[in-house]
């Protein structure tokens, strides 16, 4: 085997390695960046829609579902955007400030039929999910 043939073989091997590994890795990298960007955009859109639903409660939908009026305290909560948009806080048992007797609230849930439809099935049809 002469020197020129060996060089050509090494060049061919390098091209094959590039085609098999480097090019797919580059394509995958570009795809992942695009997917991450789309995911951020989708999350941002979901967050805007979620907050919009929080600020526009659909009491009539819920009252129709439960076949009774909603408690006034529940309606007052959802009529106060500052309170209903609050996130990551603790609710204490009445008369207590003991964190062992507190419930963590990540956020309130929108007051609408979509929340009922997306609720955990084990919650039951007669319970109203309002926070998580």
PDB file of N, CA and C in Angstrom, residues 25-103:
ATOM      1  N   UNK A  25     -24.704  15.276  15.368  1.00  0.00           N
ATOM      2  CA  UNK A  25     -24.612  15.979  16.651  1.00  0.00           C
ATOM      3  C   UNK A  25     -24.931  17.459  16.477  1.00  0.00           C
ATOM      4  N   UNK A  26     -24.447  18.048  15.407  1.00  0.00           N
ATOM      5  CA  UNK A  26     -24.734  19.459  15.144  1.00  0.00           C
ATOM      6  C   UNK A  26     -26.220  19.669  14.854  1.00  0.00           C
ATOM      7  N   UNK A  27     -26.806  18.785  14.073  1.00  0.00           N
ATOM      8  CA  UNK A  27     -28.235  18.887  13.764  1.00  0.00           C
ATOM      9  C   UNK A  27     -29.056  18.740  15.039  1.00  0.00           C
ATOM     10  N   UNK A  28     -28.701  17.781  15.873  1.00  0.00           N
ATOM     11  CA  UNK A  28     -29.402  17.571  17.139  1.00  0.00           C
ATOM     12  C   UNK A  28     -29.285  18.791  18.041  1.00  0.00           C
ATOM     13  N   UNK A  29     -28.113  19.376  18.094  1.00  0.00           N
ATOM     14  CA  UNK A  29     -27.897  20.568  18.911  1.00  0.00           C
ATOM     15  C   UNK A  29     -28.792  21.717  18.456  1.00  0.00           C
ATOM     16  N   UNK A  30     -28.855  21.946  17.168  1.00  0.00           N
ATOM     17  CA  UNK A  30     -29.714  23.010  16.624  1.00  0.00           C
ATOM     18  C   UNK A  30     -31.180  22.700  16.933  1.00  0.00           C
ATOM     19  N   UNK A  31     -31.585  21.446  16.750  1.00  0.00           N
ATOM     20  CA  UNK A  31     -32.963  21.047  17.025  1.00  0.00           C
ATOM     21  C   UNK A  31     -33.317  21.272  18.497  1.00  0.00           C
ATOM     22  N   UNK A  32     -32.408  20.895  19.404  1.00  0.00           N
ATOM     23  CA  UNK A  32     -32.667  21.065  20.834  1.00  0.00           C
ATOM     24  C   UNK A  32     -32.830  22.535  21.197  1.00  0.00           C
ATOM     25  N   UNK A  33     -32.016  23.394  20.613  1.00  0.00           N
ATOM     26  CA  UNK A  33     -32.141  24.832  20.880  1.00  0.00           C
ATOM     27  C   UNK A  33     -33.482  25.358  20.390  1.00  0.00           C
ATOM     28  N   UNK A  34     -33.883  24.913  19.210  1.00  0.00           N
ATOM     29  CA  UNK A  34     -35.173  25.353  18.672  1.00  0.00           C
ATOM     30  C   UNK A  34     -36.324  24.830  19.535  1.00  0.00           C
ATOM     31  N   UNK A  35     -36.223  23.578  19.961  1.00  0.00           N
ATOM     32  CA  UNK A  35     -37.272  22.986  20.797  1.00  0.00           C
ATOM     33  C   UNK A  35     -37.348  23.697  22.141  1.00  0.00           C
ATOM     34  N   UNK A  36     -36.199  24.024  22.724  1.00  0.00           N
ATOM     35  CA  UNK A  36     -36.176  24.731  24.003  1.00  0.00           C
ATOM     36  C   UNK A  36     -36.813  26.110  23.858  1.00  0.00           C
ATOM     37  N   UNK A  37     -36.525  26.773  22.766  1.00  0.00           N
ATOM     38  CA  UNK A  37     -37.106  28.097  22.520  1.00  0.00           C
ATOM     39  C   UNK A  37     -38.621  27.987  22.371  1.00  0.00           C
ATOM     40  N   UNK A  38     -39.074  26.991  21.591  1.00  0.00           N
ATOM     41  CA  UNK A  38     -40.519  26.785  21.424  1.00  0.00           C
ATOM     42  C   UNK A  38     -41.167  26.468  22.767  1.00  0.00           C
ATOM     43  N   UNK A  39     -40.475  25.675  23.583  1.00  0.00           N
ATOM     44  CA  UNK A  39     -41.002  25.306  24.889  1.00  0.00           C
ATOM     45  C   UNK A  39     -41.143  26.538  25.781  1.00  0.00           C
ATOM     46  N   UNK A  40     -40.148  27.419  25.763  1.00  0.00           N
ATOM     47  CA  UNK A  40     -40.220  28.650  26.561  1.00  0.00           C
ATOM     48  C   UNK A  40     -41.373  29.526  26.095  1.00  0.00           C
ATOM     49  N   UNK A  41     -41.541  29.624  24.788  1.00  0.00           N
ATOM     50  CA  UNK A  41     -42.631  30.430  24.237  1.00  0.00           C
ATOM     51  C   UNK A  41     -43.977  29.825  24.636  1.00  0.00           C
ATOM     52  N   UNK A  42     -44.098  28.504  24.520  1.00  0.00           N
ATOM     53  CA  UNK A  42     -45.349  27.824  24.888  1.00  0.00           C
ATOM     54  C   UNK A  42     -45.636  27.992  26.371  1.00  0.00           C
ATOM     55  N   UNK A  43     -44.602  27.882  27.226  1.00  0.00           N
ATOM     56  CA  UNK A  43     -44.794  28.052  28.665  1.00  0.00           C
ATOM     57  C   UNK A  43     -45.236  29.478  28.969  1.00  0.00           C
ATOM     58  N   UNK A  44     -44.592  30.445  28.320  1.00  0.00           N
ATOM     59  CA  UNK A  44     -44.965  31.842  28.524  1.00  0.00           C
ATOM     60  C   UNK A  44     -46.410  32.096  28.133  1.00  0.00           C
ATOM     61  N   UNK A  45     -46.821  31.535  27.009  1.00  0.00           N
ATOM     62  CA  UNK A  45     -48.202  31.681  26.548  1.00  0.00           C
ATOM     63  C   UNK A  45     -49.162  31.017  27.534  1.00  0.00           C
ATOM     64  N   UNK A  46     -48.808  29.823  28.008  1.00  0.00           N
ATOM     65  CA  UNK A  46     -49.642  29.111  28.984  1.00  0.00           C
ATOM     66  C   UNK A  46     -49.777  29.934  30.267  1.00  0.00           C
ATOM     67  N   UNK A  47     -48.680  30.527  30.725  1.00  0.00           N
ATOM     68  CA  UNK A  47     -48.699  31.322  31.952  1.00  0.00           C
ATOM     69  C   UNK A  47     -49.600  32.542  31.798  1.00  0.00           C
ATOM     70  N   UNK A  48     -49.513  33.217  30.659  1.00  0.00           N
ATOM     71  CA  UNK A  48     -50.369  34.382  30.404  1.00  0.00           C
ATOM     72  C   UNK A  48     -51.839  33.954  30.402  1.00  0.00           C
ATOM     73  N   UNK A  49     -52.150  32.853  29.725  1.00  0.00           N
ATOM     74  CA  UNK A  49     -53.531  32.356  29.683  1.00  0.00           C
ATOM     75  C   UNK A  49     -54.018  31.956  31.074  1.00  0.00           C
ATOM     76  N   UNK A  50     -53.143  31.314  31.861  1.00  0.00           N
ATOM     77  CA  UNK A  50     -53.491  30.887  33.216  1.00  0.00           C
ATOM     78  C   UNK A  50     -53.835  32.104  34.073  1.00  0.00           C
ATOM     79  N   UNK A  51     -52.987  33.131  34.032  1.00  0.00           N
ATOM     80  CA  UNK A  51     -53.234  34.338  34.826  1.00  0.00           C
ATOM     81  C   UNK A  51     -54.493  35.060  34.349  1.00  0.00           C
ATOM     82  N   UNK A  52     -54.732  35.045  33.057  1.00  0.00           N
ATOM     83  CA  UNK A  52     -55.953  35.649  32.507  1.00  0.00           C
ATOM     84  C   UNK A  52     -57.182  34.914  33.051  1.00  0.00           C
ATOM     85  N   UNK A  53     -57.130  33.600  33.078  1.00  0.00           N
ATOM     86  CA  UNK A  53     -58.244  32.808  33.625  1.00  0.00           C
ATOM     87  C   UNK A  53     -58.420  33.069  35.116  1.00  0.00           C
ATOM     88  N   UNK A  54     -57.302  33.235  35.842  1.00  0.00           N
ATOM     89  CA  UNK A  54     -57.386  33.529  37.278  1.00  0.00           C
ATOM     90  C   UNK A  54     -58.121  34.846  37.527  1.00  0.00           C
ATOM     91  N   UNK A  55     -57.869  35.823  36.679  1.00  0.00           N
ATOM     92  CA  UNK A  55     -58.438  37.155  36.881  1.00  0.00           C
ATOM     93  C   UNK A  55     -59.854  37.308  36.321  1.00  0.00           C
ATOM     94  N   UNK A  56     -60.338  36.300  35.620  1.00  0.00           N
ATOM     95  CA  UNK A  56     -61.686  36.346  35.057  1.00  0.00           C
ATOM     96  C   UNK A  56     -62.447  35.070  35.427  1.00  0.00           C
ATOM     97  N   UNK A  57     -62.845  34.978  36.706  1.00  0.00           N
ATOM     98  CA  UNK A  57     -63.543  33.770  37.160  1.00  0.00           C
ATOM     99  C   UNK A  57     -64.879  33.588  36.439  1.00  0.00           C
ATOM    100  N   UNK A  58     -65.219  32.352  36.221  1.00  0.00           N
ATOM    101  CA  UNK A  58     -66.472  31.984  35.554  1.00  0.00           C
ATOM    102  C   UNK A  58     -67.394  31.324  36.583  1.00  0.00           C
ATOM    103  N   UNK A  59     -67.909  32.154  37.492  1.00  0.00           N
ATOM    104  CA  UNK A  59     -68.737  31.628  38.577  1.00  0.00           C
ATOM    105  C   UNK A  59     -69.971  30.891  38.062  1.00  0.00           C
ATOM    106  N   UNK A  60     -70.553  31.383  36.971  1.00  0.00           N
ATOM    107  CA  UNK A  60     -71.768  30.748  36.440  1.00  0.00           C
ATOM    108  C   UNK A  60     -71.487  29.303  36.013  1.00  0.00           C
ATOM    109  N   UNK A  61     -70.337  29.064  35.394  1.00  0.00           N
ATOM    110  CA  UNK A  61     -69.980  27.693  34.984  1.00  0.00           C
ATOM    111  C   UNK A  61     -69.910  26.772  36.200  1.00  0.00           C
ATOM    112  N   UNK A  62     -69.287  27.269  37.267  1.00  0.00           N
ATOM    113  CA  UNK A  62     -69.129  26.445  38.467  1.00  0.00           C
ATOM    114  C   UNK A  62     -70.463  26.233  39.175  1.00  0.00           C
ATOM    115  N   UNK A  63     -71.269  27.281  39.258  1.00  0.00           N
ATOM    116  CA  UNK A  63     -72.574  27.143  39.907  1.00  0.00           C
ATOM    117  C   UNK A  63     -73.473  26.175  39.131  1.00  0.00           C
ATOM    118  N   UNK A  64     -73.356  26.202  37.818  1.00  0.00           N
ATOM    119  CA  UNK A  64     -74.121  25.250  37.003  1.00  0.00           C
ATOM    120  C   UNK A  64     -73.641  23.823  37.275  1.00  0.00           C
ATOM    121  N   UNK A  65     -72.319  23.627  37.328  1.00  0.00           N
ATOM    122  CA  UNK A  65     -71.755  22.296  37.573  1.00  0.00           C
ATOM    123  C   UNK A  65     -72.201  21.751  38.931  1.00  0.00           C
ATOM    124  N   UNK A  66     -72.127  22.596  39.966  1.00  0.00           N
ATOM    125  CA  UNK A  66     -72.449  22.134  41.321  1.00  0.00           C
ATOM    126  C   UNK A  66     -73.933  22.283  41.662  1.00  0.00           C
ATOM    127  N   UNK A  67     -74.698  22.922  40.782  1.00  0.00           N
ATOM    128  CA  UNK A  67     -76.142  23.121  40.971  1.00  0.00           C
ATOM    129  C   UNK A  67     -76.456  23.834  42.283  1.00  0.00           C
ATOM    130  N   UNK A  68     -75.633  24.810  42.620  1.00  0.00           N
ATOM    131  CA  UNK A  68     -75.859  25.628  43.819  1.00  0.00           C
ATOM    132  C   UNK A  68     -74.964  26.868  43.746  1.00  0.00           C
ATOM    133  N   UNK A  69     -75.298  27.898  44.492  1.00  0.00           N
ATOM    134  CA  UNK A  69     -74.460  29.101  44.500  1.00  0.00           C
ATOM    135  C   UNK A  69     -73.112  28.829  45.175  1.00  0.00           C
ATOM    136  N   UNK A  70     -72.103  29.535  44.714  1.00  0.00           N
ATOM    137  CA  UNK A  70     -70.774  29.425  45.330  1.00  0.00           C
ATOM    138  C   UNK A  70     -70.727  30.267  46.599  1.00  0.00           C
ATOM    139  N   UNK A  71     -69.916  29.889  47.572  1.00  0.00           N
ATOM    140  CA  UNK A  71     -69.784  30.695  48.790  1.00  0.00           C
ATOM    141  C   UNK A  71     -69.264  32.104  48.467  1.00  0.00           C
ATOM    142  N   UNK A  72     -69.788  33.098  49.184  1.00  0.00           N
ATOM    143  CA  UNK A  72     -69.363  34.488  48.964  1.00  0.00           C
ATOM    144  C   UNK A  72     -67.873  34.674  49.242  1.00  0.00           C
ATOM    145  N   UNK A  73     -67.323  33.953  50.213  1.00  0.00           N
ATOM    146  CA  UNK A  73     -65.886  34.073  50.513  1.00  0.00           C
ATOM    147  C   UNK A  73     -65.050  33.641  49.304  1.00  0.00           C
ATOM    148  N   UNK A  74     -65.498  32.609  48.631  1.00  0.00           N
ATOM    149  CA  UNK A  74     -64.817  32.135  47.424  1.00  0.00           C
ATOM    150  C   UNK A  74     -64.873  33.201  46.337  1.00  0.00           C
ATOM    151  N   UNK A  75     -66.031  33.802  46.147  1.00  0.00           N
ATOM    152  CA  UNK A  75     -66.181  34.848  45.132  1.00  0.00           C
ATOM    153  C   UNK A  75     -65.324  36.070  45.472  1.00  0.00           C
ATOM    154  N   UNK A  76     -65.280  36.452  46.755  1.00  0.00           N
ATOM    155  CA  UNK A  76     -64.447  37.598  47.166  1.00  0.00           C
ATOM    156  C   UNK A  76     -62.981  37.348  46.851  1.00  0.00           C
ATOM    157  N   UNK A  77     -62.522  36.122  47.098  1.00  0.00           N
ATOM    158  CA  UNK A  77     -61.129  35.782  46.807  1.00  0.00           C
ATOM    159  C   UNK A  77     -60.820  36.025  45.332  1.00  0.00           C
ATOM    160  N   UNK A  78     -61.657  35.531  44.456  1.00  0.00           N
ATOM    161  CA  UNK A  78     -61.400  35.630  43.018  1.00  0.00           C
ATOM    162  C   UNK A  78     -61.683  37.022  42.442  1.00  0.00           C
ATOM    163  N   UNK A  79     -62.365  37.858  43.207  1.00  0.00           N
ATOM    164  CA  UNK A  79     -62.581  39.245  42.762  1.00  0.00           C
ATOM    165  C   UNK A  79     -61.418  40.153  43.160  1.00  0.00           C
ATOM    166  N   UNK A  80     -60.490  39.626  43.927  1.00  0.00           N
ATOM    167  CA  UNK A  80     -59.329  40.403  44.385  1.00  0.00           C
ATOM    168  C   UNK A  80     -58.079  39.903  43.658  1.00  0.00           C
ATOM    169  N   UNK A  81     -57.690  40.543  42.541  1.00  0.00           N
ATOM    170  CA  UNK A  81     -56.551  40.057  41.745  1.00  0.00           C
ATOM    171  C   UNK A  81     -55.251  39.949  42.542  1.00  0.00           C
ATOM    172  N   UNK A  82     -55.037  40.863  43.465  1.00  0.00           N
ATOM    173  CA  UNK A  82     -53.796  40.820  44.252  1.00  0.00           C
ATOM    174  C   UNK A  82     -53.707  39.529  45.064  1.00  0.00           C
ATOM    175  N   UNK A  83     -54.813  39.123  45.638  1.00  0.00           N
ATOM    176  CA  UNK A  83     -54.817  37.888  46.438  1.00  0.00           C
ATOM    177  C   UNK A  83     -54.776  36.643  45.568  1.00  0.00           C
ATOM    178  N   UNK A  84     -55.565  36.608  44.498  1.00  0.00           N
ATOM    179  CA  UNK A  84     -55.673  35.387  43.695  1.00  0.00           C
ATOM    180  C   UNK A  84     -54.405  35.136  42.865  1.00  0.00           C
ATOM    181  N   UNK A  85     -53.622  36.170  42.589  1.00  0.00           N
ATOM    182  CA  UNK A  85     -52.367  36.000  41.839  1.00  0.00           C
ATOM    183  C   UNK A  85     -51.178  35.698  42.753  1.00  0.00           C
ATOM    184  N   UNK A  86     -51.401  35.724  44.040  1.00  0.00           N
ATOM    185  CA  UNK A  86     -50.331  35.439  45.004  1.00  0.00           C
ATOM    186  C   UNK A  86     -49.857  33.991  44.844  1.00  0.00           C
ATOM    187  N   UNK A  87     -48.544  33.774  44.991  1.00  0.00           N
ATOM    188  CA  UNK A  87     -47.982  32.425  44.846  1.00  0.00           C
ATOM    189  C   UNK A  87     -47.015  32.115  45.978  1.00  0.00           C
ATOM    190  N   UNK A  88     -46.818  30.832  46.210  1.00  0.00           N
ATOM    191  CA  UNK A  88     -45.822  30.312  47.159  1.00  0.00           C
ATOM    192  C   UNK A  88     -45.932  30.933  48.550  1.00  0.00           C
ATOM    193  N   UNK A  89     -46.982  30.555  49.265  1.00  0.00           N
ATOM    194  CA  UNK A  89     -47.183  31.044  50.626  1.00  0.00           C
ATOM    195  C   UNK A  89     -47.787  29.925  51.470  1.00  0.00           C
ATOM    196  N   UNK A  90     -47.887  30.167  52.767  1.00  0.00           N
ATOM    197  CA  UNK A  90     -48.440  29.177  53.691  1.00  0.00           C
ATOM    198  C   UNK A  90     -49.789  29.649  54.214  1.00  0.00           C
ATOM    199  N   UNK A  91     -50.707  28.717  54.395  1.00  0.00           N
ATOM    200  CA  UNK A  91     -51.986  28.976  55.049  1.00  0.00           C
ATOM    201  C   UNK A  91     -51.953  28.201  56.358  1.00  0.00           C
ATOM    202  N   UNK A  92     -52.179  28.928  57.450  1.00  0.00           N
ATOM    203  CA  UNK A  92     -52.110  28.316  58.777  1.00  0.00           C
ATOM    204  C   UNK A  92     -53.497  27.908  59.263  1.00  0.00           C
ATOM    205  N   UNK A  93     -53.511  26.901  60.113  1.00  0.00           N
ATOM    206  CA  UNK A  93     -54.752  26.500  60.768  1.00  0.00           C
ATOM    207  C   UNK A  93     -55.229  27.682  61.611  1.00  0.00           C
ATOM    208  N   UNK A  94     -56.535  27.850  61.762  1.00  0.00           N
ATOM    209  CA  UNK A  94     -57.047  28.987  62.543  1.00  0.00           C
ATOM    210  C   UNK A  94     -56.396  29.067  63.924  1.00  0.00           C
ATOM    211  N   UNK A  95     -55.908  30.261  64.265  1.00  0.00           N
ATOM    212  CA  UNK A  95     -55.292  30.495  65.569  1.00  0.00           C
ATOM    213  C   UNK A  95     -53.886  29.954  65.709  1.00  0.00           C
ATOM    214  N   UNK A  96     -53.271  29.486  64.642  1.00  0.00           N
ATOM    215  CA  UNK A  96     -51.943  28.879  64.727  1.00  0.00           C
ATOM    216  C   UNK A  96     -50.959  29.604  63.822  1.00  0.00           C
ATOM    217  N   UNK A  97     -49.708  29.646  64.269  1.00  0.00           N
ATOM    218  CA  UNK A  97     -48.615  30.127  63.415  1.00  0.00           C
ATOM    219  C   UNK A  97     -47.536  29.048  63.328  1.00  0.00           C
ATOM    220  N   UNK A  98     -47.895  27.847  63.745  1.00  0.00           N
ATOM    221  CA  UNK A  98     -46.976  26.719  63.729  1.00  0.00           C
ATOM    222  C   UNK A  98     -46.877  26.175  62.304  1.00  0.00           C
ATOM    223  N   UNK A  99     -45.660  26.186  61.740  1.00  0.00           N
ATOM    224  CA  UNK A  99     -45.493  25.721  60.359  1.00  0.00           C
ATOM    225  C   UNK A  99     -45.839  24.243  60.192  1.00  0.00           C
ATOM    226  N   UNK A 100     -45.845  23.485  61.285  1.00  0.00           N
ATOM    227  CA  UNK A 100     -46.248  22.078  61.199  1.00  0.00           C
ATOM    228  C   UNK A 100     -47.747  21.952  60.928  1.00  0.00           C
ATOM    229  N   UNK A 101     -48.478  23.019  61.210  1.00  0.00           N
ATOM    230  CA  UNK A 101     -49.925  23.012  60.987  1.00  0.00           C
ATOM    231  C   UNK A 101     -50.305  23.972  59.865  1.00  0.00           C
ATOM    232  N   UNK A 102     -49.441  24.070  58.871  1.00  0.00           N
ATOM    233  CA  UNK A 102     -49.687  24.978  57.752  1.00  0.00           C
ATOM    234  C   UNK A 102     -49.769  24.190  56.447  1.00  0.00           C
ATOM    235  N   UNK A 103     -50.475  24.757  55.493  1.00  0.00           N
ATOM    236  CA  UNK A 103     -50.592  24.151  54.170  1.00  0.00           C
ATOM    237  C   UNK A 103     -49.885  25.053  53.163  1.00  0.00           C
TER     238      UNK A 103
END
